[in-house]
Coordinates of C-alpha atoms in Angstrom, one line a residue:
Chain K
M1 CA 0.2 0.4 -0.5
N2 CA 1.5 3.8 -0.9
G3 CA 2.1 5.6 2.4
P4 CA 1.2 8.7 1.3
L5 CA -1.6 8.1 -0.7
S6 CA -3.5 5.9 2.2
T7 CA -2.6 8.8 4.6
A8 CA -3.7 11.3 2.3
T9 CA -6.9 9.6 1.8
I10 CA -7.5 8.9 5.9
V11 CA -6.9 12.4 6.7
V12 CA -9.4 13.2 3.6
A13 CA -11.9 11.2 4.7
L14 CA -12.2 12.0 8.9
L15 CA -12.4 15.7 7.8
L16 CA -15.0 15.1 5.6
G17 CA -17.1 12.6 7.7
I18 CA -16.8 15.5 11.0
W19 CA -18.4 18.1 8.4
Y20 CA -21.1 16.1 6.8
L21 CA -21.6 15.7 11.1
I22 CA -21.6 18.5 12.1
R23 CA -23.9 19.4 8.6
C24 CA -26.4 16.6 10.2
A25 CA -26.0 17.9 13.7
L26 CA -27.5 21.5 11.8
D27 CA -30.2 19.4 10.4
R28 CA -28.9 19.9 7.0
A29 CA -29.9 17.4 4.0
P30 CA -26.2 16.8 1.8
S31 CA -25.8 20.2 -0.1
N32 CA -24.7 20.2 -4.8
A33 CA -21.4 20.5 -2.5
D34 CA -21.0 17.9 -0.3
L35 CA -22.3 15.3 -2.4
W36 CA -19.7 15.9 -5.0
A37 CA -17.0 16.6 -2.2
M38 CA -17.9 12.0 -1.8
L39 CA -17.4 11.9 -5.7
G40 CA -13.8 13.7 -5.1
L41 CA -13.4 11.5 -2.3
S42 CA -14.5 8.2 -3.7
A43 CA -12.1 9.1 -7.5
L44 CA -9.1 9.4 -4.1
V45 CA -10.5 5.8 -3.2
A46 CA -10.2 5.2 -6.9
V47 CA -6.8 5.8 -7.3
L48 CA -5.4 4.2 -3.8
V49 CA -7.0 1.1 -5.2
L50 CA -5.9 0.9 -8.4
V51 CA -2.3 2.0 -7.3
A52 CA -2.8 -1.2 -5.0
V53 CA -4.0 -3.7 -7.5
I54 CA -1.0 -2.8 -10.1
G55 CA 0.9 -3.8 -7.3
L56 CA -0.8 -7.5 -6.5
I57 CA 0.1 -7.7 -10.9
G58 CA 2.9 -6.9 -10.3
G59 CA 3.8 -9.6 -8.0
D60 CA 4.2 -7.4 -4.4
R61 CA 1.2 -10.6 -3.5
P62 CA 0.6 -9.9 0.8
G63 CA 0.4 -13.0 2.1
E64 CA -3.5 -13.3 2.7
W65 CA -3.9 -11.7 -0.5
T66 CA -8.0 -12.6 -1.4
T67 CA -8.6 -11.5 2.0
F68 CA -6.9 -8.1 0.8
V69 CA -8.9 -8.1 -2.8
G70 CA -11.7 -8.8 -0.9
Y71 CA -11.0 -6.0 1.0
L72 CA -9.9 -3.6 -2.3
I73 CA -13.7 -4.7 -3.4
T74 CA -15.4 -3.1 -0.8
T75 CA -13.2 0.0 -0.3
I76 CA -13.2 1.1 -3.9
A77 CA -17.7 0.5 -3.7
F78 CA -18.4 1.7 -0.3
A79 CA -17.7 5.6 -1.1
P80 CA -20.3 4.9 -4.4
V81 CA -22.5 3.0 -1.8
G82 CA -23.4 6.4 0.2
F83 CA -22.8 8.4 -2.2
Y84 CA -25.8 6.5 -3.6
L85 CA -27.6 6.0 -0.8
A86 CA -27.3 10.3 0.2
R87 CA -28.6 10.9 -3.5
L88 CA -32.0 8.6 -2.1
E89 CA -32.1 10.2 1.4
P90 CA -32.0 14.5 0.9
T91 CA -33.1 15.2 5.3
R92 CA -30.6 15.2 7.6
W93 CA -30.7 11.4 7.4
G94 CA -28.5 11.8 3.2
T95 CA -26.0 14.0 5.5
L96 CA -25.7 11.3 8.5
I97 CA -24.9 8.1 5.6
L98 CA -22.1 10.2 3.9
G99 CA -20.4 10.9 7.4
V100 CA -20.7 7.3 8.9
A101 CA -19.5 6.4 4.9
C102 CA -16.4 8.8 6.0
L103 CA -15.7 7.2 9.1
V104 CA -15.2 3.7 8.0
L105 CA -13.7 3.9 5.0
P106 CA -10.1 5.2 6.9
V107 CA -11.0 1.3 9.0
L108 CA -11.2 -0.3 5.6
V109 CA -8.2 1.7 4.4
L110 CA -6.0 0.5 7.7
R111 CA -7.2 -3.0 7.8
L112 CA -6.0 -3.0 4.4
Q113 CA -2.8 -1.6 5.5
Q114 CA -2.6 -3.8 8.1
I115 CA -2.6 -7.0 5.4
A116 CA -0.2 -5.8 2.7
E117 CA 2.0 -5.3 5.6
A118 CA 1.2 -9.5 7.2
T119 CA 3.9 -10.2 4.9
G120 CA 6.6 -7.1 5.4
G121 CA 5.9 -6.8 1.4
Chain O
M1 CA -27.6 28.3 2.0
A2 CA -31.4 28.3 2.9
E3 CA -32.3 24.1 2.2
P4 CA -35.8 23.0 2.9
T5 CA -36.1 21.5 6.6
P6 CA -37.6 18.4 6.5
A7 CA -41.3 18.0 7.9
P8 CA -40.7 18.1 11.9
T9 CA -43.2 14.6 11.9
R10 CA -42.4 11.5 9.8
P11 CA -45.7 10.1 8.3
R12 CA -46.9 7.7 9.4
D13 CA -47.0 4.9 6.4
A14 CA -42.9 6.3 6.0
A15 CA -41.2 2.9 4.7
I16 CA -39.2 1.7 7.6
G17 CA -36.0 1.8 5.3
T18 CA -36.4 5.6 4.0
G19 CA -35.2 9.2 6.7
A20 CA -32.8 7.8 9.7
G21 CA -33.6 4.1 8.6
R22 CA -32.1 4.5 5.5
V23 CA -28.4 5.1 7.6
L24 CA -29.8 1.8 9.3
L25 CA -29.7 0.1 6.2
L26 CA -26.0 2.1 5.1
V27 CA -25.1 0.6 9.2
Y28 CA -26.8 -3.4 8.7
G29 CA -25.4 -3.6 5.4
I30 CA -21.9 -2.7 5.8
F31 CA -22.4 -5.7 9.2
A32 CA -23.6 -8.1 6.5
V33 CA -20.8 -7.8 3.9
S34 CA -18.0 -8.1 6.3
A35 CA -19.6 -10.5 9.0
S36 CA -19.7 -12.5 5.9
A37 CA -16.4 -12.3 4.7
R38 CA -14.9 -12.7 7.5
A39 CA -17.4 -15.7 7.9
G40 CA -16.2 -16.9 4.6
V41 CA -12.6 -16.5 5.6
Q42 CA -12.5 -18.6 8.4
I43 CA -14.9 -21.1 7.5
A44 CA -12.7 -21.6 4.2
T45 CA -9.1 -21.7 5.6
K46 CA -9.5 -22.3 9.1
F47 CA -13.1 -24.3 9.9
S48 CA -11.3 -27.3 12.7
E49 CA -9.8 -24.7 14.2
A50 CA -13.2 -23.3 15.8
P51 CA -16.4 -25.1 14.2
L52 CA -17.7 -23.6 17.4
A53 CA -16.6 -19.6 16.9
F54 CA -17.0 -20.3 13.4
L55 CA -20.7 -21.6 12.5
L56 CA -21.8 -18.2 14.8
S57 CA -19.8 -16.2 12.7
A58 CA -21.9 -17.4 9.5
F59 CA -25.4 -17.3 11.5
A60 CA -24.8 -13.8 12.5
A61 CA -24.1 -13.4 9.1
L62 CA -26.9 -14.0 8.0
V63 CA -28.7 -12.2 11.2
Y64 CA -27.5 -9.0 9.6
I65 CA -28.6 -10.2 5.7
A66 CA -32.0 -10.9 7.4
A67 CA -32.0 -7.9 9.1
T68 CA -30.8 -5.9 5.6
A69 CA -33.4 -7.3 4.1
G70 CA -35.8 -6.8 6.3
L71 CA -35.3 -2.5 6.6
A72 CA -35.4 -2.9 2.7
I73 CA -38.4 -4.3 1.9
G74 CA -40.6 -2.7 4.8
G75 CA -43.9 -3.2 4.6
V76 CA -45.6 -5.4 7.3
R77 CA -43.2 -8.3 5.7
G78 CA -40.1 -6.5 6.2
R79 CA -40.6 -4.8 9.9
L80 CA -41.6 -9.2 11.4
I81 CA -38.3 -9.9 9.4
A82 CA -36.7 -6.1 10.6
L83 CA -37.4 -7.2 14.0
T84 CA -36.9 -11.0 14.2
S85 CA -33.4 -10.6 13.0
C86 CA -33.0 -6.9 15.9
S87 CA -33.7 -9.5 18.6
I88 CA -31.8 -12.6 18.4
E89 CA -28.7 -10.1 16.9
L90 CA -29.5 -8.1 20.2
V91 CA -29.9 -11.6 22.5
G92 CA -27.0 -13.1 20.0
V93 CA -24.0 -10.3 21.2
L94 CA -25.5 -10.5 25.0
V95 CA -24.7 -14.4 24.8
V96 CA -21.5 -14.6 23.1
G97 CA -20.2 -11.6 24.9
T98 CA -20.8 -13.7 28.4
L99 CA -19.9 -16.3 27.0
S100 CA -16.4 -14.8 25.1
V101 CA -15.7 -13.0 28.7
F102 CA -16.2 -16.6 30.6
D103 CA -15.7 -18.8 28.3
Q104 CA -12.4 -17.9 25.7
E105 CA -11.1 -21.4 25.2
A106 CA -14.5 -21.6 23.1
F107 CA -13.7 -18.7 20.8
P108 CA -9.7 -18.3 20.3
D109 CA -10.3 -16.7 16.9
A110 CA -13.3 -13.5 17.8
T111 CA -16.2 -13.4 16.6
V112 CA -18.6 -9.9 15.9
W113 CA -20.0 -11.1 18.4
S114 CA -17.5 -11.7 20.8
G115 CA -16.8 -9.4 23.9
Y116 CA -19.7 -7.4 23.3
G117 CA -18.6 -6.6 19.8
S118 CA -15.3 -5.1 21.0
G119 CA -13.6 -5.7 17.5
Y120 CA -16.0 -3.8 16.5
G121 CA -16.1 -0.6 18.1
Y122 CA -19.4 -2.4 20.3
V123 CA -21.1 -1.1 17.4
P124 CA -23.0 -4.9 17.4
L125 CA -23.8 -4.1 20.9
V126 CA -25.7 -0.8 19.7
L127 CA -26.8 -1.7 16.4
P128 CA -29.4 -3.9 17.8
V129 CA -31.0 -2.0 20.4
I130 CA -31.7 1.0 17.8
G131 CA -32.6 -1.4 15.7
L132 CA -35.7 -2.2 17.4
W133 CA -36.1 1.7 18.8
W134 CA -36.6 2.1 15.4
L135 CA -39.2 -0.8 14.8
W136 CA -41.2 0.4 18.1
R137 CA -41.1 4.5 17.3
N138 CA -42.4 3.6 13.0
R139 CA -44.8 0.7 14.5
P140 CA -48.0 0.3 12.7
R141 CA -50.6 2.2 15.0
A142 CA -53.8 0.0 14.8

């Protein structure tokens, strides 16, 4: 797992997550900017996963690489699912959906890092 | 930005999978995916190490899938499915949590419910309570 890129993803996701939680507490539905921000995060995550996949193809395989691939699929699909559900829910709860999605993403990235390091790879 | 504030009262016939229920749907979905993936890997790679714990993992995964489906389906049937699975889940997390504290031999490898869900930030313990509260709050009135 690419170090700086993972860190950037985690930091951006956490900051966005806090922002969404505040917006939810203020009873705001997701604005267009909120939704675009989520798409931006999705793109960042997609790049991260792409880099990891290139690493896998390049032969840099963690021991539990099937688990690793499972997490990669979950990770890349996660932010878009949050975005989709938030679009369906134009209330404060839509904002909370974005917030929850943003706070779970760092956990997924951390798990990916753990699995990648388990082999010293 | 002037955004429309949501209506203060939720319509009686609103689907259980909307509003805050949609947040529940997302969180249950996350647990359905992660619990099934975990159970799948455990059973496929090291089933003989702790069959009881891994079967419990698989059972927990099924309960989460049922709860997600119940919320998504909605209506009388969906409500019943969600209510049943939330109840099983609450009993499960309490029983397995207690067992895992007192009898660590039987649970060498953690399940979602071990230690009252401590491996998952205690969300498995809180989630069924919120789920049951949500279903009760949106119960159909005769």
